[in-house]
Amino acid sequence: MATNRTFTMLKPDSLEKGNTGAILEKICAAGFKIVAMKQTQLTIRDAQLFYAIHKERPFFGELVEYMTRGPIVAAVLEKENAVEDFRTLIGATNPEEAAEGTIRKMFADSISENAVHGSDSDENAAIESAFHFSGREIF
Ligand code: CMP
């Protein structure tokens, strides 16, 4: 996986609120190219594996329940400096701390239901993309 790619999920709250199109529009307007995308629903096992790094955290059960309660949109995005620029675009994990104009400021309700995921490193972007997509689904 090239280092100019990142992985994102539009989380269940975004789809429930009908924000899929508006969020994708902001992502594209910020210069990201969608090189893979699908709407899917995580199983409990999928969510436990995807968020395994958080399994000792007190919010782990709540996180798994939230992420499996409805469909998500998973995507691989390409842009120069993708990981860092995408994290800037989505804003802080807690929407109350997110900068004006960021996706979480505009579309998220709380730290637990924060609208979107963005990989935190090139290494995790590659791992997370491979979790959701086979090689022939990424263009
Ligand atoms: P994200 O950073 O994409 O991945 C981990 C997720 O855990 C995070 O988004 C939130 O959805 C959730 N999360 C992080 N911190 C908390 C918290 N303090 N309480 C509840 N959920 C959290």
JSON list of C-alpha atoms and ligand atoms in Angstrom, two decimals, residues 9 11 50-51 54 57-60 62-63 66-67 87 90 93 104 110-118, ligand 1:
[
{"chain": "A", "resi": 9, "resn": "MET", "atom": "CA", "xyz": [-15.42, 4.43, 7.52]},
{"chain": "A", "resi": 11, "resn": "LYS", "atom": "CA", "xyz": [-19.99, 5.12, 10.82]},
{"chain": "A", "resi": 50, "resn": "PHE", "atom": "CA", "xyz": [-11.00, -4.10, 13.85]},
{"chain": "A", "resi": 51, "resn": "TYR", "atom": "CA", "xyz": [-10.92, -2.34, 17.23]},
{"chain": "A", "resi": 54, "resn": "HIS", "atom": "CA", "xyz": [-9.15, -0.79, 22.27]},
{"chain": "A", "resi": 57, "resn": "ARG", "atom": "CA", "xyz": [-10.84, 0.29, 27.23]},
{"chain": "A", "resi": 58, "resn": "PRO", "atom": "CA", "xyz": [-14.04, 0.84, 29.24]},
{"chain": "A", "resi": 59, "resn": "PHE", "atom": "CA", "xyz": [-15.92, 1.92, 26.12]},
{"chain": "A", "resi": 60, "resn": "PHE", "atom": "CA", "xyz": [-15.07, -1.21, 24.08]},
{"chain": "A", "resi": 62, "resn": "GLU", "atom": "CA", "xyz": [-20.31, 0.34, 23.59]},
{"chain": "A", "resi": 63, "resn": "LEU", "atom": "CA", "xyz": [-18.00, 0.83, 20.57]},
{"chain": "A", "resi": 66, "resn": "TYR", "atom": "CA", "xyz": [-22.41, 1.14, 17.92]},
{"chain": "A", "resi": 67, "resn": "MET", "atom": "CA", "xyz": [-20.28, 0.00, 15.00]},
{"chain": "A", "resi": 87, "resn": "ARG", "atom": "CA", "xyz": [-7.25, 13.48, 10.15]},
{"chain": "A", "resi": 90, "resn": "ILE", "atom": "CA", "xyz": [-12.26, 15.01, 10.13]},
{"chain": "A", "resi": 93, "resn": "THR", "atom": "CA", "xyz": [-12.08, 12.42, 18.12]},
{"chain": "A", "resi": 104, "resn": "ARG", "atom": "CA", "xyz": [-16.83, 15.70, 13.06]},
{"chain": "A", "resi": 110, "resn": "SER", "atom": "CA", "xyz": [-20.41, 12.81, 20.68]},
{"chain": "A", "resi": 111, "resn": "ILE", "atom": "CA", "xyz": [-17.00, 11.25, 21.30]},
{"chain": "A", "resi": 112, "resn": "SER", "atom": "CA", "xyz": [-18.55, 7.77, 21.06]},
{"chain": "A", "resi": 113, "resn": "GLU", "atom": "CA", "xyz": [-20.68, 8.47, 17.95]},
{"chain": "A", "resi": 114, "resn": "ASN", "atom": "CA", "xyz": [-18.23, 10.54, 15.98]},
{"chain": "A", "resi": 115, "resn": "ALA", "atom": "CA", "xyz": [-19.41, 10.05, 12.39]},
{"chain": "A", "resi": 116, "resn": "VAL", "atom": "CA", "xyz": [-16.18, 8.93, 10.70]},
{"chain": "A", "resi": 117, "resn": "HIS", "atom": "CA", "xyz": [-13.00, 6.93, 11.17]},
{"chain": "A", "resi": 118, "resn": "GLY", "atom": "CA", "xyz": [-9.60, 7.91, 9.80]},
{"chain": "B", "resi": 1, "resn": "CMP", "atom": "P1", "xyz": [-12.02, 6.33, 16.31]},
{"chain": "B", "resi": 1, "resn": "CMP", "atom": "O1", "xyz": [-10.92, 7.20, 16.79]},
{"chain": "B", "resi": 1, "resn": "CMP", "atom": "O2", "xyz": [-12.36, 6.30, 14.86]},
{"chain": "B", "resi": 1, "resn": "CMP", "atom": "O3", "xyz": [-11.74, 4.82, 16.80]},
{"chain": "B", "resi": 1, "resn": "CMP", "atom": "C1", "xyz": [-11.93, 4.49, 18.16]},
{"chain": "B", "resi": 1, "resn": "CMP", "atom": "C2", "xyz": [-13.33, 4.87, 18.54]},
{"chain": "B", "resi": 1, "resn": "CMP", "atom": "O4", "xyz": [-13.69, 4.62, 19.87]},
{"chain": "B", "resi": 1, "resn": "CMP", "atom": "C3", "xyz": [-13.48, 6.40, 18.40]},
{"chain": "B", "resi": 1, "resn": "CMP", "atom": "O5", "xyz": [-13.38, 6.76, 17.07]},
{"chain": "B", "resi": 1, "resn": "CMP", "atom": "C4", "xyz": [-14.82, 6.57, 19.05]},
{"chain": "B", "resi": 1, "resn": "CMP", "atom": "O6", "xyz": [-15.88, 6.14, 18.20]},
{"chain": "B", "resi": 1, "resn": "CMP", "atom": "C5", "xyz": [-14.68, 5.59, 20.22]},
{"chain": "B", "resi": 1, "resn": "CMP", "atom": "N1", "xyz": [-14.22, 6.29, 21.42]},
{"chain": "B", "resi": 1, "resn": "CMP", "atom": "C6", "xyz": [-13.03, 6.87, 21.64]},
{"chain": "B", "resi": 1, "resn": "CMP", "atom": "N2", "xyz": [-12.96, 7.41, 22.88]},
{"chain": "B", "resi": 1, "resn": "CMP", "atom": "C7", "xyz": [-14.14, 7.14, 23.46]},
{"chain": "B", "resi": 1, "resn": "CMP", "atom": "C8", "xyz": [-14.69, 7.41, 24.74]},
{"chain": "B", "resi": 1, "resn": "CMP", "atom": "N3", "xyz": [-13.99, 8.08, 25.67]},
{"chain": "B", "resi": 1, "resn": "CMP", "atom": "N4", "xyz": [-15.92, 6.98, 25.00]},
{"chain": "B", "resi": 1, "resn": "CMP", "atom": "C9", "xyz": [-16.63, 6.29, 24.08]},
{"chain": "B", "resi": 1, "resn": "CMP", "atom": "N5", "xyz": [-16.17, 6.00, 22.83]},
{"chain": "B", "resi": 1, "resn": "CMP", "atom": "C10", "xyz": [-14.94, 6.42, 22.52]}
]
